[in-house]
Amino acid sequence: MTTTKAFRVGGRTVEVSRPEKVLFPQDGITKADLAAYYRTAARRMLPHLRGRPLMLERHPDGIGGPAFMQKAVSDHFPDWVHRVELPKEDGTVVYAVCDDTATLLYLADQACVTPHRFLSKADRPDHPDRLVFDLDPPGDDFALVRTAALSLHELLDELDLPSLVMTTGSRGLHVVVALDRRAPFDDVRGFAHDVAELLASRHPDELTTEPRKKARRGRLYLDVQRNAYAQTAVAPYAVRALPGAPIAAPLAWTDVTDPDLTARRWTIGTAEDLLKDNPWQDPPRPRSLTTARRSLRAMRRPRTG
């Protein structure tokens, strides 16, 4: 007999099938546990999901089994799950958009452990409102990630671009800048690459923009490739498909100075502490890149005399 567990949220009843299904075998975390976490985290998480197309990382047999990344909405998704149809190279894709808690729980029922979000919203998919720098260590030295993030924060402040920071729940940190959606993706990615190049030139022994792993020589890669149409980044407060069920956690910049910080500090088991406060409660005003681009050009200009 198939078992279900009902969650009543926002005037809807979402039934989670096979709630006892273990998704994290090393930790005994079940599908019902995942749904319960997302129900609790929804108040913090939904502002970062609303209006954004999603890519769904699904693990129907648990994190030790086969997984797949789902872009197109399945036919069996209920009508009340919001959708958006967007172009791709040879046609269109109908993406899910998570605008409410019921949808977040339905995705958990589909064994979507991790929702990954667009850096743009569905109404202007070619114009991002988020710029993301992805900082992943070459090995297990998270201190290098922390120092790189702090250096990047300082440079962005020089450019009058306030930034936010979060753990990825996996290996590194994301540094995020809120944009006013005037610039298309190609311009945003080009700007991000130039920022990364300048930062790497300031710290050539620790940082690189070299995409080839062999050429990095143990340096941290400043990755800006997510800043492109239909590319995604892990959503804040999303659970990662790793032992312990770590969470992609928004931080205050003071948290990054903590030598004990790691990318997996917060988990489903410690989510209560994470959700207690909101370090992104007062987000910076979205910025234009116009002035920042001029400032960056001036910084990169060779000094004479």
mmCIF file with all atom_site columns, N, CA and C in Angstrom, residues 128-176:
data_model
loop_
_atom_site.group_PDB
_atom_site.id
_atom_site.type_symbol
_atom_site.label_atom_id
_atom_site.label_alt_id
_atom_site.label_comp_id
_atom_site.label_asym_id
_atom_site.label_entity_id
_atom_site.label_seq_id
_atom_site.pdbx_PDB_ins_code
_atom_site.Cartn_x
_atom_site.Cartn_y
_atom_site.Cartn_z
_atom_site.occupancy
_atom_site.B_iso_or_equiv
_atom_site.pdbx_formal_charge
_atom_site.auth_seq_id
_atom_site.auth_comp_id
_atom_site.auth_asym_id
_atom_site.auth_atom_id
_atom_site.pdbx_PDB_model_num
ATOM 1   N N  . PRO A 1 128 ? 19.633 39.885 -16.501 1.00 0.00 ? 128 PRO A N  1
ATOM 2   C CA . PRO A 1 128 ? 19.741 39.379 -15.128 1.00 0.00 ? 128 PRO A CA 1
ATOM 3   C C  . PRO A 1 128 ? 19.575 40.477 -14.083 1.00 0.00 ? 128 PRO A C  1
ATOM 4   N N  . ASP A 1 129 ? 19.024 40.080 -12.944 1.00 0.00 ? 129 ASP A N  1
ATOM 5   C CA . ASP A 1 129 ? 19.014 40.972 -11.788 1.00 0.00 ? 129 ASP A CA 1
ATOM 6   C C  . ASP A 1 129 ? 19.973 40.476 -10.717 1.00 0.00 ? 129 ASP A C  1
ATOM 7   N N  . ARG A 1 130 ? 20.756 39.462 -11.048 1.00 0.00 ? 130 ARG A N  1
ATOM 8   C CA . ARG A 1 130 ? 21.799 38.954 -10.162 1.00 0.00 ? 130 ARG A CA 1
ATOM 9   C C  . ARG A 1 130 ? 23.060 38.687 -10.976 1.00 0.00 ? 130 ARG A C  1
ATOM 10  N N  . LEU A 1 131 ? 24.191 39.101 -10.414 1.00 0.00 ? 131 LEU A N  1
ATOM 11  C CA . LEU A 1 131 ? 25.510 38.757 -10.949 1.00 0.00 ? 131 LEU A CA 1
ATOM 12  C C  . LEU A 1 131 ? 26.161 37.863 -9.897  1.00 0.00 ? 131 LEU A C  1
ATOM 13  N N  . VAL A 1 132 ? 26.731 36.734 -10.310 1.00 0.00 ? 132 VAL A N  1
ATOM 14  C CA . VAL A 1 132 ? 27.277 35.776 -9.356  1.00 0.00 ? 132 VAL A CA 1
ATOM 15  C C  . VAL A 1 132 ? 28.730 35.454 -9.686  1.00 0.00 ? 132 VAL A C  1
ATOM 16  N N  . PHE A 1 133 ? 29.571 35.548 -8.660  1.00 0.00 ? 133 PHE A N  1
ATOM 17  C CA . PHE A 1 133 ? 30.940 35.030 -8.716  1.00 0.00 ? 133 PHE A CA 1
ATOM 18  C C  . PHE A 1 133 ? 30.955 33.738 -7.912  1.00 0.00 ? 133 PHE A C  1
ATOM 19  N N  . ASP A 1 134 ? 31.426 32.668 -8.530  1.00 0.00 ? 134 ASP A N  1
ATOM 20  C CA . ASP A 1 134 ? 31.463 31.350 -7.901  1.00 0.00 ? 134 ASP A CA 1
ATOM 21  C C  . ASP A 1 134 ? 32.902 31.066 -7.488  1.00 0.00 ? 134 ASP A C  1
ATOM 22  N N  . LEU A 1 135 ? 33.133 30.929 -6.188  1.00 0.00 ? 135 LEU A N  1
ATOM 23  C CA . LEU A 1 135 ? 34.484 30.720 -5.663  1.00 0.00 ? 135 LEU A CA 1
ATOM 24  C C  . LEU A 1 135 ? 34.587 29.307 -5.109  1.00 0.00 ? 135 LEU A C  1
ATOM 25  N N  . ASP A 1 136 ? 35.291 28.455 -5.825  1.00 0.00 ? 136 ASP A N  1
ATOM 26  C CA . ASP A 1 136 ? 35.499 27.068 -5.404  1.00 0.00 ? 136 ASP A CA 1
ATOM 27  C C  . ASP A 1 136 ? 36.984 26.834 -5.180  1.00 0.00 ? 136 ASP A C  1
ATOM 28  N N  . PRO A 1 137 ? 37.341 26.177 -4.082  1.00 0.00 ? 137 PRO A N  1
ATOM 29  C CA . PRO A 1 137 ? 38.766 25.958 -3.817  1.00 0.00 ? 137 PRO A CA 1
ATOM 30  C C  . PRO A 1 137 ? 39.338 24.877 -4.722  1.00 0.00 ? 137 PRO A C  1
ATOM 31  N N  . PRO A 1 138 ? 40.633 24.944 -5.006  1.00 0.00 ? 138 PRO A N  1
ATOM 32  C CA . PRO A 1 138 ? 41.260 23.885 -5.805  1.00 0.00 ? 138 PRO A CA 1
ATOM 33  C C  . PRO A 1 138 ? 41.385 22.580 -5.037  1.00 0.00 ? 138 PRO A C  1
ATOM 34  N N  . GLY A 1 139 ? 41.356 22.660 -3.705  1.00 0.00 ? 139 GLY A N  1
ATOM 35  C CA . GLY A 1 139 ? 41.420 21.470 -2.852  1.00 0.00 ? 139 GLY A CA 1
ATOM 36  C C  . GLY A 1 139 ? 40.474 21.633 -1.684  1.00 0.00 ? 139 GLY A C  1
ATOM 37  N N  . ASP A 1 140 ? 40.968 21.332 -0.492  1.00 0.00 ? 140 ASP A N  1
ATOM 38  C CA . ASP A 1 140 ? 40.135 21.414 0.709   1.00 0.00 ? 140 ASP A CA 1
ATOM 39  C C  . ASP A 1 140 ? 40.440 22.637 1.560   1.00 0.00 ? 140 ASP A C  1
ATOM 40  N N  . ASP A 1 141 ? 41.202 23.585 1.027   1.00 0.00 ? 141 ASP A N  1
ATOM 41  C CA . ASP A 1 141 ? 41.609 24.760 1.802   1.00 0.00 ? 141 ASP A CA 1
ATOM 42  C C  . ASP A 1 141 ? 40.528 25.831 1.724   1.00 0.00 ? 141 ASP A C  1
ATOM 43  N N  . PHE A 1 142 ? 39.610 25.816 2.690   1.00 0.00 ? 142 PHE A N  1
ATOM 44  C CA . PHE A 1 142 ? 38.535 26.801 2.641   1.00 0.00 ? 142 PHE A CA 1
ATOM 45  C C  . PHE A 1 142 ? 39.017 28.192 3.041   1.00 0.00 ? 142 PHE A C  1
ATOM 46  N N  . ALA A 1 143 ? 40.137 28.277 3.725   1.00 0.00 ? 143 ALA A N  1
ATOM 47  C CA . ALA A 1 143 ? 40.687 29.593 4.064   1.00 0.00 ? 143 ALA A CA 1
ATOM 48  C C  . ALA A 1 143 ? 40.944 30.409 2.801   1.00 0.00 ? 143 ALA A C  1
ATOM 49  N N  . LEU A 1 144 ? 41.372 29.748 1.737   1.00 0.00 ? 144 LEU A N  1
ATOM 50  C CA . LEU A 1 144 ? 41.609 30.434 0.472   1.00 0.00 ? 144 LEU A CA 1
ATOM 51  C C  . LEU A 1 144 ? 40.308 31.001 -0.084  1.00 0.00 ? 144 LEU A C  1
ATOM 52  N N  . VAL A 1 145 ? 39.201 30.275 0.075   1.00 0.00 ? 145 VAL A N  1
ATOM 53  C CA . VAL A 1 145 ? 37.905 30.767 -0.388  1.00 0.00 ? 145 VAL A CA 1
ATOM 54  C C  . VAL A 1 145 ? 37.496 32.006 0.405   1.00 0.00 ? 145 VAL A C  1
ATOM 55  N N  . ARG A 1 146 ? 37.696 31.960 1.704   1.00 0.00 ? 146 ARG A N  1
ATOM 56  C CA . ARG A 1 146 ? 37.322 33.092 2.554   1.00 0.00 ? 146 ARG A CA 1
ATOM 57  C C  . ARG A 1 146 ? 38.113 34.341 2.185   1.00 0.00 ? 146 ARG A C  1
ATOM 58  N N  . THR A 1 147 ? 39.426 34.199 2.030   1.00 0.00 ? 147 THR A N  1
ATOM 59  C CA . THR A 1 147 ? 40.249 35.367 1.717   1.00 0.00 ? 147 THR A CA 1
ATOM 60  C C  . THR A 1 147 ? 39.924 35.903 0.320   1.00 0.00 ? 147 THR A C  1
ATOM 61  N N  . ALA A 1 148 ? 39.644 34.999 -0.625  1.00 0.00 ? 148 ALA A N  1
ATOM 62  C CA . ALA A 1 148 ? 39.262 35.445 -1.968  1.00 0.00 ? 148 ALA A CA 1
ATOM 63  C C  . ALA A 1 148 ? 37.946 36.219 -1.929  1.00 0.00 ? 148 ALA A C  1
ATOM 64  N N  . ALA A 1 149 ? 36.982 35.715 -1.165  1.00 0.00 ? 149 ALA A N  1
ATOM 65  C CA . ALA A 1 149 ? 35.693 36.393 -1.065  1.00 0.00 ? 149 ALA A CA 1
ATOM 66  C C  . ALA A 1 149 ? 35.847 37.768 -0.442  1.00 0.00 ? 149 ALA A C  1
ATOM 67  N N  . LEU A 1 150 ? 36.663 37.892 0.593   1.00 0.00 ? 150 LEU A N  1
ATOM 68  C CA . LEU A 1 150 ? 36.861 39.185 1.239   1.00 0.00 ? 150 LEU A CA 1
ATOM 69  C C  . LEU A 1 150 ? 37.571 40.162 0.304   1.00 0.00 ? 150 LEU A C  1
ATOM 70  N N  . SER A 1 151 ? 38.524 39.667 -0.474  1.00 0.00 ? 151 SER A N  1
ATOM 71  C CA . SER A 1 151 ? 39.199 40.536 -1.451  1.00 0.00 ? 151 SER A CA 1
ATOM 72  C C  . SER A 1 151 ? 38.234 40.993 -2.531  1.00 0.00 ? 151 SER A C  1
ATOM 73  N N  . LEU A 1 152 ? 37.371 40.081 -2.983  1.00 0.00 ? 152 LEU A N  1
ATOM 74  C CA . LEU A 1 152 ? 36.367 40.432 -3.989  1.00 0.00 ? 152 LEU A CA 1
ATOM 75  C C  . LEU A 1 152 ? 35.373 41.442 -3.422  1.00 0.00 ? 152 LEU A C  1
ATOM 76  N N  . HIS A 1 153 ? 34.958 41.242 -2.192  1.00 0.00 ? 153 HIS A N  1
ATOM 77  C CA . HIS A 1 153 ? 34.057 42.182 -1.524  1.00 0.00 ? 153 HIS A CA 1
ATOM 78  C C  . HIS A 1 153 ? 34.659 43.583 -1.505  1.00 0.00 ? 153 HIS A C  1
ATOM 79  N N  . GLU A 1 154 ? 35.933 43.661 -1.181  1.00 0.00 ? 154 GLU A N  1
ATOM 80  C CA . GLU A 1 154 ? 36.623 44.956 -1.131  1.00 0.00 ? 154 GLU A CA 1
ATOM 81  C C  . GLU A 1 154 ? 36.656 45.607 -2.513  1.00 0.00 ? 154 GLU A C  1
ATOM 82  N N  . LEU A 1 155 ? 36.962 44.834 -3.547  1.00 0.00 ? 155 LEU A N  1
ATOM 83  C CA . LEU A 1 155 ? 37.003 45.380 -4.897  1.00 0.00 ? 155 LEU A CA 1
ATOM 84  C C  . LEU A 1 155 ? 35.623 45.855 -5.344  1.00 0.00 ? 155 LEU A C  1
ATOM 85  N N  . LEU A 1 156 ? 34.593 45.071 -5.068  1.00 0.00 ? 156 LEU A N  1
ATOM 86  C CA . LEU A 1 156 ? 33.234 45.482 -5.446  1.00 0.00 ? 156 LEU A CA 1
ATOM 87  C C  . LEU A 1 156 ? 32.823 46.747 -4.708  1.00 0.00 ? 156 LEU A C  1
ATOM 88  N N  . ASP A 1 157 ? 33.244 46.893 -3.466  1.00 0.00 ? 157 ASP A N  1
ATOM 89  C CA . ASP A 1 157 ? 32.973 48.139 -2.745  1.00 0.00 ? 157 ASP A CA 1
ATOM 90  C C  . ASP A 1 157 ? 33.659 49.316 -3.429  1.00 0.00 ? 157 ASP A C  1
ATOM 91  N N  . GLU A 1 158 ? 34.880 49.101 -3.914  1.00 0.00 ? 158 GLU A N  1
ATOM 92  C CA . GLU A 1 158 ? 35.582 50.160 -4.654  1.00 0.00 ? 158 GLU A CA 1
ATOM 93  C C  . GLU A 1 158 ? 34.783 50.583 -5.883  1.00 0.00 ? 158 GLU A C  1
ATOM 94  N N  . LEU A 1 159 ? 34.055 49.629 -6.464  1.00 0.00 ? 159 LEU A N  1
ATOM 95  C CA . LEU A 1 159 ? 33.251 49.892 -7.656  1.00 0.00 ? 159 LEU A CA 1
ATOM 96  C C  . LEU A 1 159 ? 31.837 50.363 -7.300  1.00 0.00 ? 159 LEU A C  1
ATOM 97  N N  . ASP A 1 160 ? 31.579 50.576 -6.015  1.00 0.00 ? 160 ASP A N  1
ATOM 98  C CA . ASP A 1 160 ? 30.262 50.983 -5.513  1.00 0.00 ? 160 ASP A CA 1
ATOM 99  C C  . ASP A 1 160 ? 29.196 49.955 -5.897  1.00 0.00 ? 160 ASP A C  1
ATOM 100 N N  . LEU A 1 161 ? 29.551 48.689 -5.743  1.00 0.00 ? 161 LEU A N  1
ATOM 101 C CA . LEU A 1 161 ? 28.626 47.584 -5.984  1.00 0.00 ? 161 LEU A CA 1
ATOM 102 C C  . LEU A 1 161 ? 28.502 46.762 -4.700  1.00 0.00 ? 161 LEU A C  1
ATOM 103 N N  . PRO A 1 162 ? 27.536 47.086 -3.856  1.00 0.00 ? 162 PRO A N  1
ATOM 104 C CA . PRO A 1 162 ? 27.347 46.283 -2.629  1.00 0.00 ? 162 PRO A CA 1
ATOM 105 C C  . PRO A 1 162 ? 27.075 44.832 -2.985  1.00 0.00 ? 162 PRO A C  1
ATOM 106 N N  . SER A 1 163 ? 27.587 43.929 -2.176  1.00 0.00 ? 163 SER A N  1
ATOM 107 C CA . SER A 1 163 ? 27.480 42.510 -2.502  1.00 0.00 ? 163 SER A CA 1
ATOM 108 C C  . SER A 1 163 ? 27.007 41.705 -1.301  1.00 0.00 ? 163 SER A C  1
ATOM 109 N N  . LEU A 1 164 ? 26.428 40.544 -1.608  1.00 0.00 ? 164 LEU A N  1
ATOM 110 C CA . LEU A 1 164 ? 26.003 39.573 -0.613  1.00 0.00 ? 164 LEU A CA 1
ATOM 111 C C  . LEU A 1 164 ? 26.840 38.311 -0.782  1.00 0.00 ? 164 LEU A C  1
ATOM 112 N N  . VAL A 1 165 ? 26.881 37.495 0.253   1.00 0.00 ? 165 VAL A N  1
ATOM 113 C CA . VAL A 1 165 ? 27.688 36.279 0.198   1.00 0.00 ? 165 VAL A CA 1
ATOM 114 C C  . VAL A 1 165 ? 26.900 35.124 0.799   1.00 0.00 ? 165 VAL A C  1
ATOM 115 N N  . MET A 1 166 ? 27.106 33.930 0.261   1.00 0.00 ? 166 MET A N  1
ATOM 116 C CA . MET A 1 166 ? 26.434 32.733 0.761   1.00 0.00 ? 166 MET A CA 1
ATOM 117 C C  . MET A 1 166 ? 27.342 31.525 0.558   1.00 0.00 ? 166 MET A C  1
ATOM 118 N N  . THR A 1 167 ? 27.192 30.528 1.432   1.00 0.00 ? 167 THR A N  1
ATOM 119 C CA . THR A 1 167 ? 27.833 29.255 1.172   1.00 0.00 ? 167 THR A CA 1
ATOM 120 C C  . THR A 1 167 ? 27.054 28.545 0.069   1.00 0.00 ? 167 THR A C  1
ATOM 121 N N  . THR A 1 168 ? 27.730 27.702 -0.673  1.00 0.00 ? 168 THR A N  1
ATOM 122 C CA . THR A 1 168 ? 27.029 26.915 -1.696  1.00 0.00 ? 168 THR A CA 1
ATOM 123 C C  . THR A 1 168 ? 26.467 25.622 -1.115  1.00 0.00 ? 168 THR A C  1
ATOM 124 N N  . GLY A 1 169 ? 26.853 25.293 0.125   1.00 0.00 ? 169 GLY A N  1
ATOM 125 C CA . GLY A 1 169 ? 26.457 24.006 0.682   1.00 0.00 ? 169 GLY A CA 1
ATOM 126 C C  . GLY A 1 169 ? 27.271 22.860 0.121   1.00 0.00 ? 169 GLY A C  1
ATOM 127 N N  . SER A 1 170 ? 28.182 23.167 -0.781  1.00 0.00 ? 170 SER A N  1
ATOM 128 C CA . SER A 1 170 ? 28.999 22.126 -1.410  1.00 0.00 ? 170 SER A CA 1
ATOM 129 C C  . SER A 1 170 ? 30.472 22.345 -1.078  1.00 0.00 ? 170 SER A C  1
ATOM 130 N N  . ARG A 1 171 ? 31.160 23.229 -1.856  1.00 0.00 ? 171 ARG A N  1
ATOM 131 C CA . ARG A 1 171 ? 32.598 23.398 -1.641  1.00 0.00 ? 171 ARG A CA 1
ATOM 132 C C  . ARG A 1 171 ? 33.001 24.845 -1.422  1.00 0.00 ? 171 ARG A C  1
ATOM 133 N N  . GLY A 1 172 ? 32.203 25.809 -1.903  1.00 0.00 ? 172 GLY A N  1
ATOM 134 C CA . GLY A 1 172 ? 32.689 27.168 -1.909  1.00 0.00 ? 172 GLY A CA 1
ATOM 135 C C  . GLY A 1 172 ? 31.685 28.203 -1.454  1.00 0.00 ? 172 GLY A C  1
ATOM 136 N N  . LEU A 1 173 ? 31.888 29.414 -1.966  1.00 0.00 ? 173 LEU A N  1
ATOM 137 C CA . LEU A 1 173 ? 31.030 30.557 -1.678  1.00 0.00 ? 173 LEU A CA 1
ATOM 138 C C  . LEU A 1 173 ? 30.567 31.184 -2.980  1.00 0.00 ? 173 LEU A C  1
ATOM 139 N N  . HIS A 1 174 ? 29.373 31.773 -2.958  1.00 0.00 ? 174 HIS A N  1
ATOM 140 C CA . HIS A 1 174 ? 28.897 32.633 -4.034  1.00 0.00 ? 174 HIS A CA 1
ATOM 141 C C  . HIS A 1 174 ? 28.867 34.071 -3.527  1.00 0.00 ? 174 HIS A C  1
ATOM 142 N N  . VAL A 1 175 ? 29.400 34.975 -4.322  1.00 0.00 ? 175 VAL A N  1
ATOM 143 C CA . VAL A 1 175 ? 29.291 36.408 -4.055  1.00 0.00 ? 175 VAL A CA 1
ATOM 144 C C  . VAL A 1 175 ? 28.313 36.973 -5.075  1.00 0.00 ? 175 VAL A C  1
ATOM 145 N N  . VAL A 1 176 ? 27.288 37.665 -4.586  1.00 0.00 ? 176 VAL A N  1
ATOM 146 C CA . VAL A 1 176 ? 26.137 38.054 -5.408  1.00 0.00 ? 176 VAL A CA 1
ATOM 147 C C  . VAL A 1 176 ? 25.982 39.578 -5.409  1.00 0.00 ? 176 VAL A C  1
#
